[in-house]
mmCIF file of C-alpha atoms and ligand atoms in Angstrom:
data_model
loop_
_atom_site.group_PDB
_atom_site.id
_atom_site.type_symbol
_atom_site.label_atom_id
_atom_site.label_comp_id
_atom_site.label_asym_id
_atom_site.label_seq_id
_atom_site.Cartn_x
_atom_site.Cartn_y
_atom_site.Cartn_z
ATOM 1 C CA MET K 855 -13.473 -16.038 -2.955
ATOM 2 C CA LYS K 856 -14.705 -12.592 -2.003
ATOM 3 C CA LEU K 857 -12.857 -10.828 -4.894
ATOM 4 C CA LYS K 858 -13.786 -13.068 -7.599
ATOM 5 C CA ASP K 859 -13.752 -11.503 -11.006
ATOM 6 C CA GLN K 860 -12.367 -8.652 -9.726
ATOM 7 C CA VAL K 861 -9.051 -6.614 -10.916
ATOM 8 C CA ALA K 862 -6.502 -5.482 -8.578
ATOM 9 C CA ILE K 863 -3.419 -3.324 -9.111
ATOM 10 C CA VAL K 864 -0.952 -3.634 -6.477
ATOM 11 C CA THR K 865 2.257 -1.198 -6.577
ATOM 12 C CA GLY K 866 5.456 -1.878 -5.531
ATOM 13 C CA ALA K 867 4.418 -5.714 -5.782
ATOM 14 C CA SER K 868 7.962 -7.056 -6.634
ATOM 15 C CA SER K 869 8.851 -7.501 -2.619
ATOM 16 C CA GLY K 870 7.580 -6.945 0.759
ATOM 17 C CA ILE K 871 4.054 -5.840 1.857
ATOM 18 C CA GLY K 872 3.140 -5.654 -1.991
ATOM 19 C CA ALA K 873 4.132 -9.110 -2.608
ATOM 20 C CA GLY K 874 2.569 -10.431 0.297
ATOM 21 C CA THR K 875 -0.650 -8.390 -0.454
ATOM 22 C CA SER K 876 -0.801 -9.746 -4.126
ATOM 23 C CA LEU K 877 -0.663 -13.303 -2.932
ATOM 24 C CA GLU K 878 -3.624 -12.780 -0.327
ATOM 25 C CA LEU K 879 -5.379 -11.060 -3.227
ATOM 26 C CA ALA K 880 -5.038 -13.513 -5.892
ATOM 27 C CA ARG K 881 -5.954 -16.197 -3.194
ATOM 28 C CA ALA K 882 -9.317 -14.255 -2.606
ATOM 29 C CA GLY K 883 -10.095 -14.744 -6.353
ATOM 30 C CA ALA K 884 -8.848 -11.244 -7.957
ATOM 31 C CA THR K 885 -6.631 -10.900 -11.026
ATOM 32 C CA VAL K 886 -3.515 -9.256 -9.702
ATOM 33 C CA VAL K 887 -1.559 -6.849 -11.940
ATOM 34 C CA VAL K 888 1.878 -7.286 -9.993
ATOM 35 C CA ASN K 889 3.423 -3.893 -10.593
ATOM 36 C CA TYR K 890 7.362 -3.456 -10.076
ATOM 37 C CA PRO K 891 9.663 -0.436 -10.799
ATOM 38 C CA PHE K 892 12.461 -1.006 -12.889
ATOM 39 C CA GLU K 893 14.132 -3.714 -15.010
ATOM 40 C CA ALA K 894 16.225 -4.836 -12.212
ATOM 41 C CA ALA K 895 12.995 -5.762 -10.424
ATOM 42 C CA LYS K 896 11.414 -7.827 -12.942
ATOM 43 C CA ASN K 897 12.602 -11.373 -11.810
ATOM 44 C CA ALA K 898 11.064 -10.781 -8.393
ATOM 45 C CA ALA K 899 7.698 -9.669 -9.786
ATOM 46 C CA GLU K 900 7.686 -12.547 -12.088
ATOM 47 C CA ALA K 901 8.450 -14.743 -8.918
ATOM 48 C CA VAL K 902 5.395 -13.241 -7.489
ATOM 49 C CA VAL K 903 3.307 -13.765 -10.753
ATOM 50 C CA SER K 904 4.579 -17.696 -10.595
ATOM 51 C CA GLN K 905 3.430 -18.083 -7.135
ATOM 52 C CA ILE K 906 0.081 -16.915 -7.904
ATOM 53 C CA LYS K 907 -0.117 -19.388 -10.776
ATOM 54 C CA SER K 908 1.082 -22.154 -8.928
ATOM 55 C CA GLU K 909 -1.862 -21.642 -6.546
ATOM 56 C CA GLY K 910 -4.423 -21.510 -9.645
ATOM 57 C CA GLY K 911 -4.352 -17.997 -9.403
ATOM 58 C CA ASN K 912 -4.349 -15.238 -11.952
ATOM 59 C CA ALA K 913 -1.663 -12.666 -12.359
ATOM 60 C CA VAL K 914 0.696 -10.384 -14.699
ATOM 61 C CA SER K 915 3.891 -8.458 -13.810
ATOM 62 C CA TYR K 916 3.785 -4.694 -15.145
ATOM 63 C CA GLN K 917 6.647 -2.300 -14.999
ATOM 64 C CA CYS K 918 5.900 1.252 -14.075
ATOM 65 C CA ASP K 919 7.586 3.744 -12.183
ATOM 66 C CA VAL K 920 4.671 5.064 -10.023
ATOM 67 C CA SER K 921 6.206 8.825 -10.000
ATOM 68 C CA LYS K 922 6.005 9.215 -13.665
ATOM 69 C CA GLU K 923 2.576 10.372 -14.984
ATOM 70 C CA ALA K 924 2.778 8.937 -18.341
ATOM 71 C CA GLU K 925 3.661 5.607 -17.098
ATOM 72 C CA VAL K 926 1.116 5.537 -14.632
ATOM 73 C CA VAL K 927 -1.608 6.514 -17.144
ATOM 74 C CA LYS K 928 -0.404 3.591 -19.853
ATOM 75 C CA MET K 929 -0.426 1.090 -16.693
ATOM 76 C CA PHE K 930 -3.993 1.826 -16.233
ATOM 77 C CA GLY K 931 -4.959 2.059 -20.097
ATOM 78 C CA ASP K 932 -2.938 -1.212 -20.557
ATOM 79 C CA THR K 933 -4.835 -2.919 -17.729
ATOM 80 C CA VAL K 934 -8.349 -1.832 -18.935
ATOM 81 C CA SER K 935 -7.383 -2.992 -22.390
ATOM 82 C CA GLN K 936 -6.356 -6.510 -21.284
ATOM 83 C CA PHE K 937 -8.730 -6.951 -18.123
ATOM 84 C CA GLY K 938 -11.668 -4.722 -19.036
ATOM 85 C CA THR K 939 -11.676 -2.685 -15.900
ATOM 86 C CA VAL K 940 -9.777 -1.998 -12.572
ATOM 87 C CA ASP K 941 -11.501 -2.607 -9.479
ATOM 88 C CA ILE K 942 -8.961 -2.430 -6.854
ATOM 89 C CA LEU K 943 -6.156 -0.378 -6.472
ATOM 90 C CA VAL K 944 -3.463 -1.032 -3.901
ATOM 91 C CA ASN K 945 -1.574 2.172 -3.724
ATOM 92 C CA ASN K 946 1.697 0.454 -1.985
ATOM 93 C CA ALA K 947 4.877 1.511 -3.577
ATOM 94 C CA GLY K 948 7.098 3.363 -1.197
ATOM 95 C CA LEU K 949 10.448 3.921 -0.155
ATOM 96 C CA GLN K 950 12.901 5.289 2.393
ATOM 97 C CA LYS K 951 15.775 7.429 1.890
ATOM 98 C CA ASP K 952 16.826 8.677 5.512
ATOM 99 C CA SER K 953 19.063 11.309 6.055
ATOM 100 C CA ALA K 954 19.786 13.886 8.958
ATOM 101 C CA PHE K 955 17.511 16.668 8.473
ATOM 102 C CA THR K 956 20.129 19.292 8.017
ATOM 103 C CA GLU K 957 22.044 17.407 5.618
ATOM 104 C CA MET K 958 19.157 16.349 3.706
ATOM 105 C CA SER K 959 19.284 17.446 -0.091
ATOM 106 C CA LEU K 960 16.180 18.466 -1.891
ATOM 107 C CA ASP K 961 16.875 15.575 -4.191
ATOM 108 C CA THR K 962 16.712 13.046 -1.298
ATOM 109 C CA TRP K 963 13.405 15.242 0.124
ATOM 110 C CA ASN K 964 11.924 15.138 -3.545
ATOM 111 C CA PHE K 965 12.571 11.588 -4.392
ATOM 112 C CA VAL K 966 10.769 10.090 -1.398
ATOM 113 C CA LEU K 967 7.808 12.564 -1.690
ATOM 114 C CA SER K 968 7.661 11.636 -5.733
ATOM 115 C CA VAL K 969 7.094 8.196 -5.044
ATOM 116 C CA ASN K 970 5.436 7.644 -1.606
ATOM 117 C CA LEU K 971 3.119 10.669 -2.210
ATOM 118 C CA ASN K 972 2.899 11.882 -6.014
ATOM 119 C CA GLY K 973 2.751 7.963 -7.005
ATOM 120 C CA GLN K 974 -0.177 7.370 -4.919
ATOM 121 C CA PHE K 975 -1.754 10.430 -6.377
ATOM 122 C CA LEU K 976 -1.378 9.840 -9.766
ATOM 123 C CA CYS K 977 -2.319 5.936 -9.404
ATOM 124 C CA ALA K 978 -5.500 7.151 -7.473
ATOM 125 C CA ARG K 979 -6.350 9.733 -9.823
ATOM 126 C CA GLU K 980 -6.347 7.162 -12.531
ATOM 127 C CA ALA K 981 -8.246 4.395 -10.684
ATOM 128 C CA VAL K 982 -11.020 6.735 -9.843
ATOM 129 C CA LYS K 983 -11.297 7.911 -13.383
ATOM 130 C CA GLU K 984 -11.672 4.197 -14.391
ATOM 131 C CA PHE K 985 -14.207 3.554 -11.383
ATOM 132 C CA LEU K 986 -16.477 6.567 -12.577
ATOM 133 C CA ARG K 987 -16.325 5.476 -15.968
ATOM 134 C CA ARG K 988 -17.437 2.005 -15.426
ATOM 135 C CA GLY K 989 -19.931 2.541 -12.211
ATOM 136 C CA VAL K 990 -21.137 -0.207 -10.010
ATOM 137 C CA GLN K 991 -21.411 -3.923 -11.573
ATOM 138 C CA PRO K 992 -23.356 -5.285 -8.699
ATOM 139 C CA GLU K 993 -22.448 -8.840 -9.709
ATOM 140 C CA LYS K 994 -18.917 -8.197 -8.726
ATOM 141 C CA SER K 995 -19.407 -5.329 -5.780
ATOM 142 C CA VAL K 996 -21.690 -3.111 -4.404
ATOM 143 C CA ALA K 997 -18.746 -0.345 -4.699
ATOM 144 C CA ALA K 998 -17.645 1.281 -7.753
ATOM 145 C CA GLY K 999 -14.193 0.572 -6.748
ATOM 146 C CA LYS K 1000 -11.878 0.492 -3.822
ATOM 147 C CA ILE K 1001 -8.515 1.879 -2.959
ATOM 148 C CA ILE K 1002 -6.268 1.109 -0.250
ATOM 149 C CA CYS K 1003 -3.571 3.429 0.406
ATOM 150 C CA MET K 1004 -0.609 1.892 2.141
ATOM 151 C CA SER K 1005 0.342 4.475 4.866
ATOM 152 C CA SER K 1006 2.502 3.890 8.022
ATOM 153 C CA VAL K 1007 2.349 4.341 11.728
ATOM 154 C CA HIS K 1008 4.470 7.562 10.633
ATOM 155 C CA GLU K 1009 1.292 9.217 9.539
ATOM 156 C CA VAL K 1010 1.266 9.852 13.159
ATOM 157 C CA ILE K 1011 4.396 8.898 14.854
ATOM 158 C CA PRO K 1012 7.001 11.620 14.254
ATOM 159 C CA TRP K 1013 10.390 10.021 13.029
ATOM 160 C CA SER K 1014 13.843 11.885 13.592
ATOM 161 C CA GLY K 1015 16.006 11.203 10.870
ATOM 162 C CA HIS K 1016 13.036 10.402 8.334
ATOM 163 C CA ALA K 1017 11.320 13.723 7.858
ATOM 164 C CA ASN K 1018 10.727 13.118 4.099
ATOM 165 C CA TYR K 1019 9.084 9.655 4.642
ATOM 166 C CA ALA K 1020 7.060 10.878 7.660
ATOM 167 C CA ALA K 1021 5.842 13.979 5.570
ATOM 168 C CA SER K 1022 4.985 11.620 2.630
ATOM 169 C CA LYS K 1023 2.873 9.297 4.977
ATOM 170 C CA GLY K 1024 1.067 12.453 6.635
ATOM 171 C CA GLY K 1025 0.186 13.435 3.302
ATOM 172 C CA ILE K 1026 -1.309 10.334 2.276
ATOM 173 C CA MET K 1027 -3.514 10.345 5.224
ATOM 174 C CA MET K 1028 -5.092 13.669 4.125
ATOM 175 C CA MET K 1029 -4.988 12.799 0.486
ATOM 176 C CA MET K 1030 -6.804 9.750 1.362
ATOM 177 C CA LYS K 1031 -9.692 11.429 3.546
ATOM 178 C CA THR K 1032 -10.316 14.144 1.141
ATOM 179 C CA ILE K 1033 -10.563 12.083 -1.913
ATOM 180 C CA ALA K 1034 -12.770 9.446 0.272
ATOM 181 C CA GLN K 1035 -15.046 12.263 1.141
ATOM 182 C CA GLU K 1036 -15.392 13.548 -2.662
ATOM 183 C CA PHE K 1037 -15.907 10.152 -4.116
ATOM 184 C CA ALA K 1038 -18.090 8.186 -1.393
ATOM 185 C CA PRO K 1039 -21.290 9.581 -3.012
ATOM 186 C CA LYS K 1040 -20.122 7.702 -6.251
ATOM 187 C CA LYS K 1041 -19.761 4.599 -4.377
ATOM 188 C CA ILE K 1042 -16.216 4.454 -4.393
ATOM 189 C CA ARG K 1043 -14.425 3.639 -0.925
ATOM 190 C CA ILE K 1044 -10.906 4.613 -0.146
ATOM 191 C CA ASN K 1045 -9.003 3.873 3.196
ATOM 192 C CA SER K 1046 -5.537 3.441 4.282
ATOM 193 C CA ILE K 1047 -3.775 0.824 6.079
ATOM 194 C CA ALA K 1048 -0.758 2.021 8.384
ATOM 195 C CA PRO K 1049 1.714 -0.743 8.977
ATOM 196 C CA GLY K 1050 4.115 -0.711 11.740
ATOM 197 C CA ALA K 1051 7.296 -2.990 11.692
ATOM 198 C CA ILE K 1052 6.863 -5.491 9.011
ATOM 199 C CA GLN K 1053 9.499 -7.773 8.203
ATOM 200 C CA THR K 1054 10.496 -6.634 4.788
ATOM 201 C CA PRO K 1055 13.419 -5.471 2.906
ATOM 202 C CA ILE K 1056 12.756 -1.734 3.645
ATOM 203 C CA ASN K 1057 13.524 -2.255 7.588
ATOM 204 C CA LYS K 1058 16.050 -4.841 7.699
ATOM 205 C CA SER K 1059 18.324 -2.742 9.696
ATOM 206 C CA ALA K 1060 16.017 -2.772 12.281
ATOM 207 C CA TRP K 1061 15.281 -6.495 12.767
ATOM 208 C CA GLY K 1062 18.406 -8.250 10.872
ATOM 209 C CA THR K 1063 20.394 -8.734 14.048
ATOM 210 C CA PRO K 1064 19.344 -10.271 17.339
ATOM 211 C CA GLU K 1065 20.180 -6.986 19.063
ATOM 212 C CA GLY K 1066 18.248 -4.845 16.713
ATOM 213 C CA MET K 1067 15.100 -7.415 17.040
ATOM 214 C CA LYS K 1068 15.489 -6.812 20.799
ATOM 215 C CA ASN K 1069 15.552 -3.114 20.495
ATOM 216 C CA LEU K 1070 12.371 -3.249 18.049
ATOM 217 C CA MET K 1071 10.405 -5.113 20.477
ATOM 218 C CA ARG K 1072 10.451 -2.379 22.880
ATOM 219 C CA LEU K 1073 8.524 -0.637 20.607
ATOM 220 C CA ILE K 1074 5.965 -3.463 19.871
ATOM 221 C CA PRO K 1075 3.463 -4.452 22.989
ATOM 222 C CA TYR K 1076 2.618 -7.513 21.053
ATOM 223 C CA LYS K 1077 6.158 -8.475 21.002
ATOM 224 C CA ARG K 1078 6.313 -10.043 17.467
ATOM 225 C CA ILE K 1079 7.242 -8.554 14.056
ATOM 226 C CA GLY K 1080 4.635 -8.161 11.624
ATOM 227 C CA GLU K 1081 4.250 -10.250 8.541
ATOM 228 C CA PRO K 1082 3.301 -9.215 4.831
ATOM 229 C CA SER K 1083 0.508 -11.527 5.083
ATOM 230 C CA ASP K 1084 -0.876 -9.629 8.398
ATOM 231 C CA ILE K 1085 -1.108 -6.634 5.789
ATOM 232 C CA GLY K 1086 -2.372 -8.877 2.896
ATOM 233 C CA LYS K 1087 -5.573 -10.186 4.728
ATOM 234 C CA ALA K 1088 -6.372 -6.648 5.839
ATOM 235 C CA VAL K 1089 -6.286 -5.662 2.241
ATOM 236 C CA VAL K 1090 -8.595 -8.288 1.072
ATOM 237 C CA TRP K 1091 -11.095 -7.347 3.861
ATOM 238 C CA LEU K 1092 -10.965 -3.444 2.867
ATOM 239 C CA ALA K 1093 -11.408 -4.340 -0.965
ATOM 240 C CA SER K 1094 -14.220 -6.524 -0.133
ATOM 241 C CA ASP K 1095 -17.936 -5.759 0.628
ATOM 242 C CA ASP K 1096 -17.492 -7.046 4.100
ATOM 243 C CA SER K 1097 -15.919 -3.579 4.785
ATOM 244 C CA ASP K 1098 -18.764 -1.953 2.517
ATOM 245 C CA TYR K 1099 -19.371 0.751 5.666
ATOM 246 C CA VAL K 1100 -15.631 1.481 6.088
ATOM 247 C CA ASN K 1101 -14.857 4.867 4.108
ATOM 248 C CA GLY K 1102 -11.811 7.360 4.862
ATOM 249 C CA THR K 1103 -10.269 5.309 7.688
ATOM 250 C CA THR K 1104 -6.863 4.359 8.602
ATOM 251 C CA LEU K 1105 -6.641 1.084 9.623
ATOM 252 C CA PHE K 1106 -3.471 0.569 12.219
ATOM 253 C CA ILE K 1107 -1.991 -2.650 11.890
ATOM 254 C CA ASP K 1108 1.086 -2.542 14.150
ATOM 255 C CA GLY K 1109 1.032 -4.928 17.231
ATOM 256 C CA GLY K 1110 0.422 -1.869 19.303
ATOM 257 C CA MET K 1111 3.237 0.105 18.304
ATOM 258 C CA THR K 1112 0.756 3.374 18.292
ATOM 259 C CA LEU K 1113 -0.267 2.843 21.931
ATOM 260 C CA TYR K 1114 2.747 4.784 23.448
ATOM 261 C CA PRO K 1115 4.848 1.557 24.335
ATOM 262 C CA GLY K 1116 7.076 3.677 26.598
ATOM 263 C CA PHE K 1117 4.192 3.940 29.193
ATOM 264 C CA GLU K 1118 4.064 0.135 29.248
ATOM 265 C CA ASP K 1119 6.062 0.300 32.576
ATOM 266 C CA ASN K 1120 4.193 2.911 34.494
ATOM 267 C CA GLY K 1121 5.712 5.816 32.459
HETATM 268 C C1 BGC R 315 8.911 2.035 8.202
HETATM 269 C C2 BGC R 315 9.859 0.791 8.727
HETATM 270 C C3 BGC R 315 9.493 0.936 9.999
HETATM 271 C C4 BGC R 315 7.938 1.087 10.557
HETATM 272 C C5 BGC R 315 7.776 1.078 11.904
HETATM 273 C C6 BGC R 315 7.483 1.611 8.458
HETATM 274 O O1 BGC R 315 6.497 2.760 7.882
HETATM 275 O O2 BGC R 315 9.201 1.671 6.474
HETATM 276 O O3 BGC R 315 11.148 1.174 8.535
HETATM 277 O O4 BGC R 315 10.216 -0.265 10.562
HETATM 278 O O5 BGC R 315 7.593 1.991 9.789
HETATM 279 O O6 BGC R 315 8.729 2.205 12.643
#
């Protein structure tokens, strides 16, 4: 129960990595705000909350589109009113809208940037303000607050046909490092996780057929696709005092995808 009495907001928590991370945080004792973006995702978010409660944990669902400033400000305000503070932000909400570069509309570009990058900016800003207001509460954690930004291997691996997505993840890397530098003296820790291929709805086209899965394995030296819990367990570590000296770094959890697997066979 390393996160006992701590309050975590997990954005984009109605599916995939966000859902898996919410379960792991709750198992570590955190109260989890399971954020979902729109009405159609409400049932899925409620299912995550139910699972947490069935295991004896504490969670609520909360609708908020992280690309909308007023909604983000309200989500943090409501969480502080209900639970007293926010200790952990998992900046997870993200999406893909893939397009050939020459056909990519400005709307498609902006849509991905607005959720993946603007959304992380807005949530991180509100979280940092709350951490600064509250300060360190040593009975809970030696840090004043922790942010874990969900990046991707595509913060370093270029990705044809996904310029908007790769640009958003590269942007997350520098936002994360910059605010980690700025707020470390205030005992706020900010890090990223860069998942590789994790089996979730976002990349079903890559793993959904035996042939796709076989192709995917060419990119993964460890020869298995990742599970949301692979990420969730690392989020718990980055949110806990066990990682207290870890600041402004990206933890790659990718089965070796960033190890240039094309060179496995002597290049
Ligand atoms: C993307 C997935 C992809 C993975 C590895 C992730 O960031 O969202 O679609 O499978 O990177 O390429």
